[in-house]
Amino acid sequence: MKVLSIAFAMTIIVSGALICSADTYIQGEVYGTWTQAQSPFYVVGNLSVTSGNTLTIEPGVVVEFLGNYSIEVDGLVMAQGTEEDSIIFTGSEQWLPWNGISYINNPEMSVFQYCLFEDVDRYPDGYGGAFYVFDSPIQVEHCTFRDNRANRGAAMYVYLNYVSFRYNVCYDNQVAHHGGAINFGVDEESIVERCVFYNNDADGNTGGAIYFYNNDCPVNHCTFVGNSAAAVLSYGSTSSEFKNCIFWDNPVGSAASIVYSDVQGGWPGTGNIDADPMFVDPANEDYHLMLGSPCIDAGDPNSPLDPDGTIADMGAYFFDQIGFEPGELTVYFDAVDPPVIIPSEGGSFDYTADILCSESGYAFFDAWTELVLPDGQTMSPIALRQGRFINAGDSMHYDFELYVSTWAQPGIYEYWAKLGEYPDSVYASDFFEFEKLPADGIVPQQAEAYATISGGWLTEEETFPLPAMKAVLPKTMLINCAPNPFNPETNLEFSLPVSGMASLTVYDLSGRTVTTLLDREMQAGWHEVSFDGSHLASGIYFAVLKAGEISSTQRLLLLK
């Protein structure tokens, strides 16, 4: 930009603007059209739109105040941005803040749409931050007010006349008294609708978001979250009704009437509820409703239907039940150190699950795993967790550990992770394989097998049974002892090729009977009994197994 002398600049811009290299410096009386091509507009003195004049501001224009300057409007301002290209009113990084826009006894209806108002500071004495409106009509819609400060109404102070305040977002605004965002007084025609108020602050418990004085302004479909002190405060003969609203994470304060609203802690009134509204992402200030929110279709049934043709929802944002499409889910399920081979005695391994959601939308889902065994059986569900939520574009990472016991079936297992609506729908799945080696030794007839999962989305480990290796019926009668030598107990394991009477007796070296461990009908297969020699002296003993005409002997050595 060219460097101009102050005297020359002031001479040119008193009646409007000086344009140079798309940087426009303005002060004094302004009118006509501010275009994006001329933007940004740098305000270097107080501005005025005089009676009979109109100032039109096109989408994409940035108005930056290089000092504590204001705009006084006695004429008409039409500042109409778009959803894709808003108009910005801001203080400069070097000269913060600026002094807001004022209307006093102005019969013209100005319109502000899709505008951002920030960095106004009239704290602690000035009434109205971004707007001071006295007995003047004004329409403010689809606008954002943030980081503004004043004595009352950091976004807007209104006294008398009509204001349409709709589809706006007000956050991080602060006042010394009354109405952290808006302050309306002695007004019967204004309306506040479809607005979100969060993290606004009013010193002294005087309406963190809204303060009404002798006011009948209806408040419909608004969301109040995290505002300081009381979210709303009504004073004097105010009869304003709050309908189809959400009050969460802030006390209400006082209101003439609240109906068909979700109020944390409860509130008397027709149709009111006290339930988590289920915002999409409150940690990041996304106060849209999620699928399953109790606020969906819970508004006044006599209110106009939501745009999707359903009963009115509570809150500023309706949930589109017709056009909602959940995000697409992807899951990656992998062993940490493949290939996984579980030894014969059993063992554990680590694995991970990564869940991703597309940018198209958030998703609710159930998560579970399945285990396909070597014999083709499927164990399902394992580690089922229902009602999971993931935001659009987000991901989740989980670290698991799986232990498989000794007697589990040997062979190749398929281990699956599945996301969906259990058990009817699967949205995404992935799997990996692991191998279990056969257990060594003789398989007990009553052998048991199991697996244990820990970590991941589980709050505590989960154990589930597995089919065990099958015990093979012995072809001969055998007897084994372990440990041997022993002191003072040992286990005797024996096999019977056929069912029938069987006895197991322990003798000493002289052939005297020490004890009979069993003498009864027995099923064919493998069996086990214990022998306690604590009452015996050290030495050699014999365990003799008899079944019919067949016998088998095991030498025992007791060492004390």
Coordinates of C-alpha atoms in Angstrom, one line a residue:
M1 CA 0.0 0.0 0.0
K2 CA 1.2 3.5 -0.8
V3 CA 2.2 5.7 2.1
L4 CA 0.0 8.8 2.3
S5 CA 0.4 11.9 4.4
I6 CA -2.1 12.3 7.2
A7 CA -3.3 15.7 5.9
F8 CA -4.1 14.3 2.5
A9 CA -5.7 11.2 3.8
M10 CA -8.0 13.1 6.2
T11 CA -9.0 15.5 3.4
I12 CA -10.2 12.7 1.2
I13 CA -11.9 10.4 3.7
V14 CA -14.0 12.9 5.7
S15 CA -16.9 12.3 3.4
G16 CA -16.3 8.6 2.8
A17 CA -13.3 6.5 1.9
L18 CA -9.9 6.5 0.4
I19 CA -9.2 3.4 -1.7
C20 CA -5.6 2.3 -2.3
S21 CA -4.4 -1.2 -3.2
A22 CA -7.7 -2.8 -1.9
D23 CA -7.1 -1.2 1.5
T24 CA -9.8 1.3 2.3
Y25 CA -9.4 3.8 5.2
I26 CA -12.7 5.4 6.4
Q27 CA -14.0 7.9 8.9
G28 CA -16.8 10.4 9.2
E29 CA -20.0 10.1 7.2
V30 CA -20.4 6.9 5.2
Y31 CA -23.0 5.6 2.7
G32 CA -23.1 3.7 -0.6
T33 CA -21.8 0.2 -1.0
W34 CA -18.7 -1.4 0.5
T35 CA -17.6 -4.2 -1.8
Q36 CA -15.3 -7.2 -1.1
A37 CA -12.9 -5.8 -3.7
Q38 CA -12.3 -2.7 -1.5
S39 CA -12.0 -4.8 1.6
P40 CA -10.5 -4.6 4.2
F41 CA -12.0 -1.3 5.5
Y42 CA -9.8 0.3 8.1
V43 CA -11.8 2.6 10.5
V44 CA -9.6 5.5 11.6
G45 CA -12.3 7.6 13.2
N46 CA -15.9 7.5 14.3
L47 CA -18.4 6.7 11.5
S48 CA -22.0 7.9 11.0
V49 CA -24.8 6.9 8.6
T50 CA -26.9 10.0 8.5
S51 CA -30.7 10.1 8.2
G52 CA -31.9 9.4 4.6
N53 CA -28.6 7.6 3.6
T54 CA -28.1 3.8 3.2
L55 CA -24.9 1.9 3.7
T56 CA -24.8 -1.5 2.0
I57 CA -22.1 -4.0 3.0
E58 CA -21.5 -6.9 0.7
P59 CA -20.5 -10.5 1.7
G60 CA -16.8 -11.0 2.5
V61 CA -16.1 -7.5 3.7
V62 CA -13.9 -7.0 6.7
V63 CA -14.3 -3.9 8.8
E64 CA -11.3 -3.4 11.1
F65 CA -11.3 -0.6 13.7
L66 CA -7.9 0.9 14.3
G67 CA -9.0 2.5 17.5
N68 CA -11.8 2.8 20.0
Y69 CA -14.2 4.1 17.3
S70 CA -18.0 3.6 16.9
I71 CA -20.7 3.7 14.2
E72 CA -23.7 5.9 14.8
V73 CA -26.7 5.0 12.6
D74 CA -29.5 7.5 11.9
G75 CA -30.1 6.1 8.4
L76 CA -30.1 2.5 7.2
V77 CA -27.5 -0.3 7.2
M78 CA -27.9 -3.4 5.1
A79 CA -25.0 -5.7 6.0
Q80 CA -26.0 -9.0 4.5
G81 CA -23.3 -11.7 4.3
T82 CA -23.8 -15.3 3.4
E83 CA -23.2 -18.6 5.1
E84 CA -20.1 -19.1 3.0
D85 CA -18.9 -15.5 3.1
S86 CA -19.7 -13.5 6.2
I87 CA -19.1 -9.9 7.1
I88 CA -16.6 -9.3 9.9
F89 CA -16.6 -6.3 12.4
T90 CA -13.4 -6.6 14.4
G91 CA -10.8 -4.7 16.3
S92 CA -7.2 -4.7 15.1
E93 CA -4.5 -6.8 16.7
Q94 CA -2.6 -3.6 17.6
W95 CA -5.5 -1.2 18.5
L96 CA -8.0 -3.5 20.2
P97 CA -10.9 -2.8 21.0
W98 CA -13.6 -0.8 19.2
N99 CA -16.8 0.9 20.5
G100 CA -19.8 -0.7 18.8
I101 CA -22.8 0.4 16.8
S102 CA -25.5 2.6 18.1
Y103 CA -29.1 3.3 17.1
I104 CA -31.1 6.1 18.8
N105 CA -34.7 7.0 17.8
N106 CA -34.1 5.6 14.3
P107 CA -37.3 4.5 12.6
E108 CA -35.4 2.7 9.7
M109 CA -35.2 -1.1 9.9
S110 CA -31.5 -2.0 9.5
V111 CA -30.6 -5.6 8.7
F112 CA -27.5 -7.6 9.7
Q113 CA -27.1 -11.1 8.5
Y114 CA -24.2 -13.5 8.6
C115 CA -22.0 -11.1 10.4
L116 CA -19.3 -11.6 13.1
F117 CA -19.0 -9.0 15.9
E118 CA -15.9 -9.3 18.1
D119 CA -13.5 -7.2 20.2
V120 CA -15.9 -4.5 21.3
D121 CA -15.0 -3.2 24.8
R122 CA -17.4 -0.7 26.5
Y123 CA -16.7 -2.3 30.0
P124 CA -17.4 -1.4 32.7
D125 CA -19.7 1.6 32.1
G126 CA -21.0 1.5 28.5
Y127 CA -24.5 0.1 27.8
G128 CA -24.5 -2.3 24.8
G129 CA -21.3 -3.9 23.4
A130 CA -21.7 -4.6 19.7
F131 CA -25.1 -2.9 19.6
Y132 CA -26.8 -0.1 21.6
V133 CA -30.4 0.2 20.4
F134 CA -32.8 2.7 21.8
D135 CA -36.3 2.9 20.4
S136 CA -35.1 1.6 17.0
P137 CA -36.1 -1.5 15.0
I138 CA -33.4 -3.8 13.9
Q139 CA -33.0 -7.3 12.4
V140 CA -30.0 -9.4 13.4
E141 CA -29.9 -13.0 12.1
H142 CA -27.3 -15.7 11.6
C143 CA -24.7 -13.6 13.3
T144 CA -21.9 -14.5 15.8
F145 CA -21.0 -12.3 18.9
R146 CA -17.8 -13.2 20.7
D147 CA -15.3 -11.6 23.0
N148 CA -17.3 -8.4 23.6
R149 CA -17.5 -6.5 26.9
A150 CA -19.9 -3.9 28.2
N151 CA -21.8 -2.7 31.3
R152 CA -25.0 -4.4 30.0
G153 CA -25.7 -6.5 27.0
A154 CA -22.2 -7.3 25.5
A155 CA -23.8 -8.4 22.3
M156 CA -26.8 -6.1 22.3
Y157 CA -28.6 -3.7 24.6
V158 CA -32.2 -2.9 23.6
Y159 CA -34.6 -0.4 25.1
L160 CA -38.1 0.0 23.5
N161 CA -39.1 -0.9 19.9
Y162 CA -38.6 -4.1 17.9
V163 CA -35.6 -6.4 17.5
S164 CA -35.6 -9.7 15.6
F165 CA -32.7 -11.7 17.1
R166 CA -32.7 -15.1 15.4
Y167 CA -30.2 -17.9 14.5
N168 CA -27.4 -16.1 16.3
V169 CA -24.5 -17.5 18.4
C170 CA -23.2 -15.6 21.4
Y171 CA -20.2 -16.8 23.4
D172 CA -17.4 -15.6 25.6
N173 CA -19.0 -12.2 26.2
Q174 CA -18.8 -10.4 29.5
V175 CA -20.7 -7.6 31.3
A176 CA -20.4 -5.8 34.6
H177 CA -24.2 -5.9 35.1
H178 CA -27.2 -7.6 33.5
G179 CA -27.1 -9.8 30.5
G180 CA -23.8 -11.3 29.4
A181 CA -25.0 -11.5 25.8
I182 CA -28.3 -9.5 25.5
N183 CA -30.2 -7.1 27.6
F184 CA -33.8 -6.2 26.6
G185 CA -35.9 -3.6 28.4
V186 CA -39.5 -2.3 28.2
D187 CA -40.2 -4.2 24.9
E188 CA -43.3 -6.0 23.8
E189 CA -42.6 -6.9 20.2
S190 CA -39.0 -8.4 20.0
I191 CA -38.3 -12.0 19.5
V192 CA -35.3 -14.2 20.4
E193 CA -35.3 -17.5 18.4
R194 CA -33.0 -20.3 17.4
C195 CA -30.0 -18.8 19.3
V196 CA -27.1 -20.5 21.2
F197 CA -25.7 -18.8 24.3
Y198 CA -22.6 -20.4 25.9
N199 CA -19.8 -19.3 28.2
N200 CA -21.1 -15.8 28.6
D201 CA -20.5 -14.0 31.9
A202 CA -22.4 -11.4 34.0
D203 CA -20.8 -10.2 37.2
G204 CA -23.0 -10.6 40.3
N205 CA -25.5 -13.3 39.2
T206 CA -27.4 -11.0 36.9
G207 CA -28.2 -13.1 33.8
G208 CA -25.1 -14.7 32.3
A209 CA -26.8 -14.9 28.8
I210 CA -30.0 -12.8 28.9
Y211 CA -31.5 -10.1 31.1
F212 CA -35.1 -8.9 30.6
Y213 CA -36.6 -5.8 32.3
N214 CA -40.3 -5.2 32.0
N215 CA -40.2 -7.3 28.8
D216 CA -42.6 -9.6 27.0
C217 CA -40.1 -10.9 24.4
P218 CA -40.7 -14.6 23.7
V219 CA -37.6 -16.9 23.6
N220 CA -38.1 -19.9 21.5
H221 CA -35.7 -22.8 20.5
C222 CA -32.6 -21.5 22.2
T223 CA -29.7 -23.4 23.9
F224 CA -28.0 -22.1 27.0
V225 CA -24.8 -23.9 28.1
G226 CA -22.1 -23.0 30.6
N227 CA -23.1 -19.4 31.2
S228 CA -22.0 -17.8 34.5
A229 CA -24.3 -17.2 37.4
A230 CA -27.9 -17.5 36.2
A231 CA -28.3 -18.1 32.5
V232 CA -31.4 -15.8 32.3
L233 CA -32.8 -13.2 34.7
S234 CA -36.2 -11.6 34.4
Y235 CA -36.9 -8.4 36.4
G236 CA -39.9 -6.2 36.9
S237 CA -43.1 -7.0 35.1
T238 CA -41.5 -9.3 32.6
S239 CA -43.8 -12.0 31.2
S240 CA -41.4 -13.5 28.6
E241 CA -42.0 -17.2 27.9
F242 CA -39.1 -19.6 27.2
K243 CA -40.3 -22.5 25.0
N244 CA -38.5 -25.4 23.4
C245 CA -35.2 -24.4 25.0
I246 CA -32.3 -26.3 26.6
F247 CA -30.6 -25.1 29.8
W248 CA -27.6 -27.2 30.6
D249 CA -24.5 -26.7 32.8
N250 CA -25.8 -23.4 34.1
P251 CA -28.5 -22.5 36.5
V252 CA -31.6 -20.9 35.0
G253 CA -32.0 -18.0 37.4
S254 CA -35.5 -16.6 37.0
A255 CA -37.9 -16.7 34.2
A256 CA -41.6 -15.8 33.9
S257 CA -42.4 -19.1 32.3
I258 CA -40.5 -22.1 30.9
V259 CA -42.3 -24.8 29.0
Y260 CA -41.4 -27.7 26.8
S261 CA -37.7 -27.3 27.7
D262 CA -34.9 -29.5 28.9
V263 CA -33.7 -27.9 32.2
Q264 CA -30.9 -29.5 34.2
G265 CA -32.1 -30.0 37.7
G266 CA -35.7 -29.7 36.6
W267 CA -38.1 -26.8 36.4
P268 CA -41.9 -26.5 36.9
G269 CA -43.8 -26.1 33.7
T270 CA -45.7 -28.1 31.0
G271 CA -43.6 -30.5 29.0
N272 CA -40.3 -29.8 30.8
I273 CA -37.8 -32.6 31.1
D274 CA -34.5 -33.1 33.0
A275 CA -32.3 -35.3 30.8
D276 CA -28.9 -35.2 29.2
P277 CA -29.6 -33.5 25.9
M278 CA -26.8 -35.5 24.2
F279 CA -25.0 -32.8 22.3
V280 CA -22.7 -33.9 19.5
D281 CA -19.5 -32.5 20.9
P282 CA -19.9 -30.1 23.9
A283 CA -16.2 -30.2 24.6
N284 CA -15.7 -28.4 21.2
E285 CA -18.9 -26.3 21.5
D286 CA -21.0 -28.3 19.0
Y287 CA -24.5 -28.2 20.5
H288 CA -26.3 -30.0 17.8
L289 CA -28.4 -33.0 19.0
M290 CA -27.2 -36.5 18.5
L291 CA -29.3 -39.4 17.3
G292 CA -31.2 -40.7 20.4
S293 CA -31.3 -37.3 22.2
P294 CA -34.3 -37.0 24.5
C295 CA -34.9 -33.5 23.1
I296 CA -35.8 -34.8 19.7
D297 CA -39.6 -34.5 19.1
A298 CA -40.0 -33.3 22.7
G299 CA -40.9 -29.7 22.0
D300 CA -44.3 -28.1 22.1
P301 CA -46.5 -30.3 19.8
N302 CA -48.4 -27.1 18.8
S303 CA -45.2 -25.4 17.7
P304 CA -44.5 -25.3 13.9
L305 CA -43.0 -28.5 12.7
D306 CA -39.2 -28.8 12.3
P307 CA -37.9 -28.5 8.7
D308 CA -37.9 -32.3 8.4
G309 CA -41.6 -32.4 9.0
T310 CA -41.4 -33.8 12.5
I311 CA -42.5 -32.5 15.9
A312 CA -40.5 -29.6 17.2
D313 CA -37.2 -30.5 18.9
M314 CA -35.9 -28.7 22.0
G315 CA -32.9 -26.4 21.5
A316 CA -31.5 -24.2 18.8
Y317 CA -30.6 -26.9 16.3
F318 CA -33.2 -29.4 15.2
F319 CA -32.1 -33.0 14.4
D320 CA -32.8 -33.9 10.8
Q321 CA -34.5 -37.3 11.1
I322 CA -35.0 -37.6 7.4
G323 CA -31.6 -36.4 6.0
F324 CA -29.3 -37.7 8.8
E325 CA -26.6 -40.0 7.5
P326 CA -24.1 -41.4 10.0
G327 CA -20.4 -41.3 9.2
E328 CA -18.8 -44.3 7.5
L329 CA -16.9 -46.5 10.0
T330 CA -13.6 -48.4 9.3
V331 CA -11.9 -50.8 11.8
Y332 CA -8.3 -52.1 11.6
F333 CA -7.7 -55.2 13.8
D334 CA -4.1 -56.4 14.0
A335 CA -1.7 -58.4 16.2
V336 CA 1.2 -56.3 17.5
D337 CA 3.8 -58.9 16.6
P338 CA 2.6 -61.3 13.9
P339 CA 2.6 -64.2 13.2
V340 CA 1.1 -65.2 16.5
I341 CA 1.8 -68.8 17.7
I342 CA 0.6 -69.8 21.1
P343 CA 2.8 -72.5 22.7
S344 CA 1.4 -75.9 23.8
E345 CA 1.2 -74.8 27.5
G346 CA -0.9 -71.7 26.5
G347 CA 0.1 -68.0 26.4
S348 CA -0.9 -64.5 25.6
F349 CA -0.3 -61.9 22.9
D350 CA -1.0 -58.2 22.3
Y351 CA -3.2 -56.8 19.6
T352 CA -4.8 -53.4 18.6
A353 CA -8.1 -52.1 17.3
D354 CA -8.3 -48.7 15.4
I355 CA -11.7 -47.3 14.6
L356 CA -12.1 -44.4 12.2
C357 CA -15.1 -42.3 11.2
S358 CA -15.4 -40.5 7.9
E359 CA -15.8 -36.7 7.7
S360 CA -19.4 -37.1 6.5
G361 CA -21.0 -37.4 10.0
Y362 CA -20.7 -38.9 13.5
A363 CA -21.8 -42.5 14.2
F364 CA -23.3 -44.6 17.0
F365 CA -22.3 -48.2 17.0
D366 CA -21.8 -51.4 19.0
A367 CA -18.3 -53.0 19.1
W368 CA -17.6 -56.6 19.7
T369 CA -15.3 -59.4 18.8
E370 CA -15.8 -63.0 17.5
L371 CA -13.5 -66.0 17.5
V372 CA -13.8 -68.6 14.8
L373 CA -12.3 -71.9 16.2
P374 CA -10.2 -74.4 14.2
D375 CA -13.3 -76.7 14.1
G376 CA -15.4 -74.0 12.5
Q377 CA -17.4 -73.0 15.6
T378 CA -17.9 -69.3 16.3
M379 CA -17.7 -67.7 19.7
S380 CA -19.8 -64.5 19.7
P381 CA -20.2 -61.9 21.1
I382 CA -17.0 -61.4 23.0
A383 CA -16.2 -58.1 24.7
L384 CA -19.5 -56.6 23.5
R385 CA -19.8 -52.9 24.2
Q386 CA -23.0 -51.2 23.0
G387 CA -23.9 -47.5 22.4
R388 CA -20.4 -46.3 21.4
F389 CA -20.1 -42.9 19.8
I390 CA -17.5 -41.4 17.5
N391 CA -17.5 -37.9 16.0
A392 CA -17.0 -37.1 12.4
G393 CA -13.4 -37.4 11.3
D394 CA -12.3 -38.8 14.7
S395 CA -10.4 -42.0 15.4
M396 CA -10.2 -44.4 18.4
H397 CA -7.2 -46.6 19.3
Y398 CA -7.4 -49.5 21.7
D399 CA -4.6 -51.9 23.1
F400 CA -5.7 -55.4 24.1
E401 CA -4.2 -58.6 25.4
L402 CA -5.6 -62.1 24.8
Y403 CA -4.6 -65.2 26.9
V404 CA -5.5 -68.7 25.6
S405 CA -5.2 -71.6 28.0
T406 CA -3.4 -74.9 27.7
W407 CA -6.2 -77.3 26.6
A408 CA -7.7 -75.0 23.9
Q409 CA -8.2 -76.6 20.6
P410 CA -5.0 -76.7 18.5
G411 CA -5.0 -75.1 15.1
I412 CA -5.7 -71.8 13.3
Y413 CA -8.1 -69.3 14.9
E414 CA -9.7 -66.3 13.1
Y415 CA -10.2 -63.4 15.5
W416 CA -12.7 -60.7 14.3
A417 CA -13.5 -57.2 15.3
K418 CA -17.0 -56.0 14.3
L419 CA -18.8 -52.6 14.4
G420 CA -22.5 -52.2 13.9
E421 CA -25.8 -52.7 15.6
Y422 CA -25.5 -56.0 17.4
P423 CA -26.7 -58.6 16.4
D424 CA -28.5 -57.4 13.3
S425 CA -26.1 -55.2 11.3
V426 CA -22.4 -55.1 10.7
Y427 CA -21.0 -51.7 9.4
A428 CA -17.3 -52.6 9.4
S429 CA -15.1 -55.6 10.3
D430 CA -11.6 -56.9 10.2
F431 CA -9.7 -60.0 11.4
F432 CA -6.3 -61.6 11.9
E433 CA -5.3 -65.2 12.5
F434 CA -3.3 -66.9 15.3
E435 CA -2.3 -70.5 15.9
K436 CA -2.5 -72.6 19.0
L437 CA -0.1 -75.5 19.3
P438 CA -1.3 -78.9 20.7
A439 CA -0.9 -79.4 24.5
D440 CA 1.7 -81.9 25.5
G441 CA 0.9 -85.1 27.4
I442 CA -2.3 -86.9 28.1
V443 CA -5.5 -84.8 27.8
P444 CA -7.6 -85.2 30.9
Q445 CA -11.2 -86.4 30.3
Q446 CA -12.5 -83.3 32.1
A447 CA -10.0 -80.9 30.5
E448 CA -11.2 -77.3 30.4
A449 CA -10.1 -74.5 28.2
Y450 CA -10.7 -70.7 28.3
A451 CA -9.5 -67.4 27.1
T452 CA -9.2 -64.0 28.8
I453 CA -9.3 -60.5 27.2
S454 CA -8.0 -57.4 29.0
G455 CA -7.5 -53.8 28.1
G456 CA -9.0 -51.9 25.1
W457 CA -12.6 -50.7 25.6
L458 CA -13.1 -53.1 28.6
T459 CA -13.2 -51.7 32.1
E460 CA -12.2 -55.1 33.5
E461 CA -10.9 -58.3 32.1
E462 CA -13.4 -60.7 30.5
T463 CA -13.0 -64.5 30.6
F464 CA -15.0 -66.9 28.4
P465 CA -14.9 -70.7 28.0
L466 CA -13.5 -72.4 24.9
P467 CA -14.0 -76.0 23.7
A468 CA -11.1 -78.1 25.0
M469 CA -9.0 -80.6 23.2
K470 CA -10.8 -84.0 23.2
A471 CA -9.6 -86.7 25.5
V472 CA -8.7 -89.8 23.6
L473 CA -10.0 -93.1 25.2
P474 CA -7.0 -95.2 26.1
K475 CA -6.5 -98.6 24.5
T476 CA -4.7 -100.1 27.6
M477 CA -4.9 -99.6 31.3
L478 CA -2.1 -97.2 32.5
I479 CA -1.2 -95.5 35.8
N480 CA 1.1 -92.6 36.3
C481 CA 2.1 -90.5 39.4
A482 CA 3.2 -86.9 39.6
P483 CA 5.2 -85.8 41.5
N484 CA 7.3 -88.8 42.2
P485 CA 9.2 -88.8 44.5
F486 CA 6.7 -86.8 46.6
N487 CA 6.2 -85.2 50.0
P488 CA 3.6 -85.7 51.3
E489 CA 1.0 -85.6 48.4
T490 CA 0.9 -86.8 44.9
N491 CA -1.6 -87.2 42.1
L492 CA -2.3 -90.6 40.5
E493 CA -3.6 -90.4 36.9
F494 CA -4.9 -93.6 35.4
S495 CA -6.7 -94.9 32.3
L496 CA -9.5 -97.4 31.8
P497 CA -10.1 -98.8 28.3
V498 CA -13.6 -100.0 29.3
S499 CA -16.2 -99.1 31.8
G500 CA -16.7 -101.3 34.9
M501 CA -15.6 -102.0 38.4
A502 CA -12.1 -100.6 39.3
S503 CA -10.0 -100.3 42.4
L504 CA -6.9 -98.4 43.3
T505 CA -5.0 -99.5 46.4
V506 CA -1.7 -98.4 47.9
Y507 CA 0.6 -101.1 49.5
D508 CA 3.8 -101.0 51.5
L509 CA 6.9 -103.1 50.8
S510 CA 5.6 -105.9 53.0
G511 CA 2.4 -106.1 51.0
R512 CA 0.2 -104.6 53.6
T513 CA -2.7 -102.4 52.5
V514 CA -2.0 -98.7 53.3
T515 CA -5.2 -97.3 51.9
T516 CA -7.8 -97.9 49.2
L517 CA -8.2 -94.8 47.1
L518 CA -11.2 -96.1 45.2
D519 CA -13.3 -99.2 44.6
R520 CA -16.4 -98.6 42.5
E521 CA -17.9 -98.5 39.0
M522 CA -15.8 -96.3 36.7
Q523 CA -16.3 -94.9 33.2
A524 CA -13.8 -95.6 30.5
G525 CA -11.3 -92.8 30.0
W526 CA -8.8 -90.9 32.0
H527 CA -9.2 -90.3 35.8
E528 CA -7.2 -88.7 38.6
V529 CA -7.1 -89.1 42.4
S530 CA -4.8 -87.7 45.0
F531 CA -2.8 -89.6 47.7
D532 CA -1.8 -88.0 51.0
G533 CA 1.2 -89.8 52.7
S534 CA 1.6 -87.3 55.5
H535 CA 0.9 -90.1 58.1
L536 CA 3.4 -92.5 56.6
A537 CA 7.1 -93.0 57.0
S538 CA 9.5 -92.3 54.1
G539 CA 9.9 -95.3 51.8
I540 CA 8.7 -97.2 48.8
Y541 CA 5.0 -97.9 48.2
F542 CA 3.1 -99.4 45.4
A543 CA -0.2 -98.2 43.8
V544 CA -2.1 -101.1 42.2
L545 CA -4.9 -100.4 39.7
K546 CA -7.3 -103.4 39.1
A547 CA -10.1 -103.7 36.6
G548 CA -11.5 -107.1 36.0
E549 CA -8.6 -109.5 35.4
I550 CA -6.2 -106.7 34.5
S551 CA -3.9 -104.8 36.8
S552 CA -1.2 -102.2 36.6
T553 CA 1.3 -101.1 39.2
Q554 CA 3.0 -97.7 39.9
R555 CA 6.0 -97.5 42.2
L556 CA 5.8 -94.5 44.7
L557 CA 8.7 -93.0 46.6
L558 CA 7.8 -90.9 49.7
L559 CA 10.7 -88.7 50.9
K560 CA 10.3 -86.6 54.0

